[in-house]
Coordinates of C-alpha atoms in Angstrom, one line a residue:
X1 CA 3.7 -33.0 0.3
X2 CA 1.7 -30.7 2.1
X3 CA -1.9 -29.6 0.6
X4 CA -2.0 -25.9 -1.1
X5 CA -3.5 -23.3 1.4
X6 CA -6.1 -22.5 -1.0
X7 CA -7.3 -25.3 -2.6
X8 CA -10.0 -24.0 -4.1
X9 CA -8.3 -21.0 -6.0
X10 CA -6.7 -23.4 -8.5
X11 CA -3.9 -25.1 -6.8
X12 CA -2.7 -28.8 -6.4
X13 CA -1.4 -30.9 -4.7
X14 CA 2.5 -30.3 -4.6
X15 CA 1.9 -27.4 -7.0
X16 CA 0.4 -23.7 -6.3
X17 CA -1.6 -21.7 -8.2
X18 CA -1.2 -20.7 -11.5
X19 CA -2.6 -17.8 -11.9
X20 CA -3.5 -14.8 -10.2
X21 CA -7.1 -13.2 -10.0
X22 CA -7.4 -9.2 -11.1
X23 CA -8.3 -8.0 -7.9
X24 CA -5.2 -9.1 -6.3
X25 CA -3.0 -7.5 -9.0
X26 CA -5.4 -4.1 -8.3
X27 CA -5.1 -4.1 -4.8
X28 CA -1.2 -4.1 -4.9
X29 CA -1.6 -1.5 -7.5
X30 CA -3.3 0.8 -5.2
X31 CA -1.2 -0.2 -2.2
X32 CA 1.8 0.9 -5.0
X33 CA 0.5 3.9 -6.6
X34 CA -0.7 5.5 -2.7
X35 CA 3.0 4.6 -1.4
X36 CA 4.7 7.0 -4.2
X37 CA 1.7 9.4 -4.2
X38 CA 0.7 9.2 -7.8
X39 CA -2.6 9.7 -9.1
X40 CA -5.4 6.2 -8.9
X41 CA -5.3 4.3 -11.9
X42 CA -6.7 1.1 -12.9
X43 CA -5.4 -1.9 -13.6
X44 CA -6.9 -1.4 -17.2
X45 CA -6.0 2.0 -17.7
X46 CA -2.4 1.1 -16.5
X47 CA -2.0 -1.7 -18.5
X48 CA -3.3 -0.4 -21.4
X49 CA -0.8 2.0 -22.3
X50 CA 2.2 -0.1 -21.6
X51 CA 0.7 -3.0 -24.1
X52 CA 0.4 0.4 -26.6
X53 CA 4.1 1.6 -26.0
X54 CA 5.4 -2.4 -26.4
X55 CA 3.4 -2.8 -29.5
X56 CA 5.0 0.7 -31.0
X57 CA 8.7 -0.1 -29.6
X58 CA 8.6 -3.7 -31.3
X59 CA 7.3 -2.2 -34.7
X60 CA 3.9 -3.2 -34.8
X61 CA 1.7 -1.1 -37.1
X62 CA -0.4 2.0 -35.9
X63 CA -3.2 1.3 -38.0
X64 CA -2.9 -2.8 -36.5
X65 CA -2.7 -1.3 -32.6
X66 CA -5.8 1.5 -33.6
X67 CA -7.9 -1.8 -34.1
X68 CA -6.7 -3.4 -31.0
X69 CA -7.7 -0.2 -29.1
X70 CA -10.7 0.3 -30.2
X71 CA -9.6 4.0 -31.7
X72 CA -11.6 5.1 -34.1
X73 CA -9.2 6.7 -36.6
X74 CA -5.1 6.0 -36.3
X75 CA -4.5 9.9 -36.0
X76 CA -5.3 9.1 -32.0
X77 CA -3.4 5.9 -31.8
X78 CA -0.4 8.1 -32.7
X79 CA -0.2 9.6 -29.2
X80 CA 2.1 6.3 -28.7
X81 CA 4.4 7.0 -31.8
X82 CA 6.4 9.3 -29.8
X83 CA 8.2 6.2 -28.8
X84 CA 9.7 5.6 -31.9
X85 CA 11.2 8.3 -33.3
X86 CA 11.6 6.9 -36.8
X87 CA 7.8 7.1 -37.2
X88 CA 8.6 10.6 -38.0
X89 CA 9.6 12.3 -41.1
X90 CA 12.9 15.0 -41.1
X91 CA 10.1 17.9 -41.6
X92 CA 8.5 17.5 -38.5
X93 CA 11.4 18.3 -36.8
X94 CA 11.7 21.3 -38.7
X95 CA 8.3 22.4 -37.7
X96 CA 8.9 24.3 -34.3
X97 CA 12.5 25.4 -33.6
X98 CA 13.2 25.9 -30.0
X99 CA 16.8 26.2 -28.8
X100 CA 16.8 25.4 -24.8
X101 CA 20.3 26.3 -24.9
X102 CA 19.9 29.8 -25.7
X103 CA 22.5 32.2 -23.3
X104 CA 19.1 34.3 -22.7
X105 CA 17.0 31.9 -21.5
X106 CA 15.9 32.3 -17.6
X107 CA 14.3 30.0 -15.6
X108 CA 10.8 31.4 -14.0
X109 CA 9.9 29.8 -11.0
X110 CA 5.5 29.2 -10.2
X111 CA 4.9 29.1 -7.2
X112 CA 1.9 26.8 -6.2
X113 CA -0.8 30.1 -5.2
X114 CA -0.3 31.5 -9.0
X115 CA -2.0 28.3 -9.9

């Protein structure tokens, strides 16, 4: 058996690390996010909203998650309820009728100098 290249970082013998420290996991991050030209994130802030979406999509409670988040009220915890659409009641639906299929409708193209 040959000895872990890192000893010190938590591996044995016959056996490699375990675990993997946060600046590793934000460094490939940023080596990702620069590659497809998004915005920087952190590792917190992009972690963060996945945990919130996975909580919503396996039916935990708002009000549980708003805790967990440290949100003050539910009402901005519900920024993630858009991923269940159950969460909403028949009425809301009803509250803004847009038809995108409309004959009429025209596309209006921006260019990036009116902005």
């Amino acid at each position: 058996m040959c000895a872990p290249k890192y000893p010190a970082r938590g591996g044995r013998r016959g056996r490699p690390a375990s675990f993997i420290r946060q600046q590793t996991l934000s460094r490939h991050l940023r080596k990702a996010l620069g590659a497809c030209e998004l915005p920087k994130l952190t590792w917190y802030q992009a972690t963060r909203h996945s945990f919130a979406s996975q909580w919503v999509l396996a039916g935990g409670s708002i009000e549980k998650l708003a805790m967990i988040l440290g949100h003050g009220s539910p009402a901005v915890t519900l920024r993630y309820a858009h991923m269940r659409t159950d969460l909403f009641p028949e009425a809301d639906y009803d509250t803004l009728k847009v038809d995108l299929g409309a004959a009429e409708a025209s596309v209006t193209r921006i260019s990036r100098k009116t902005l």
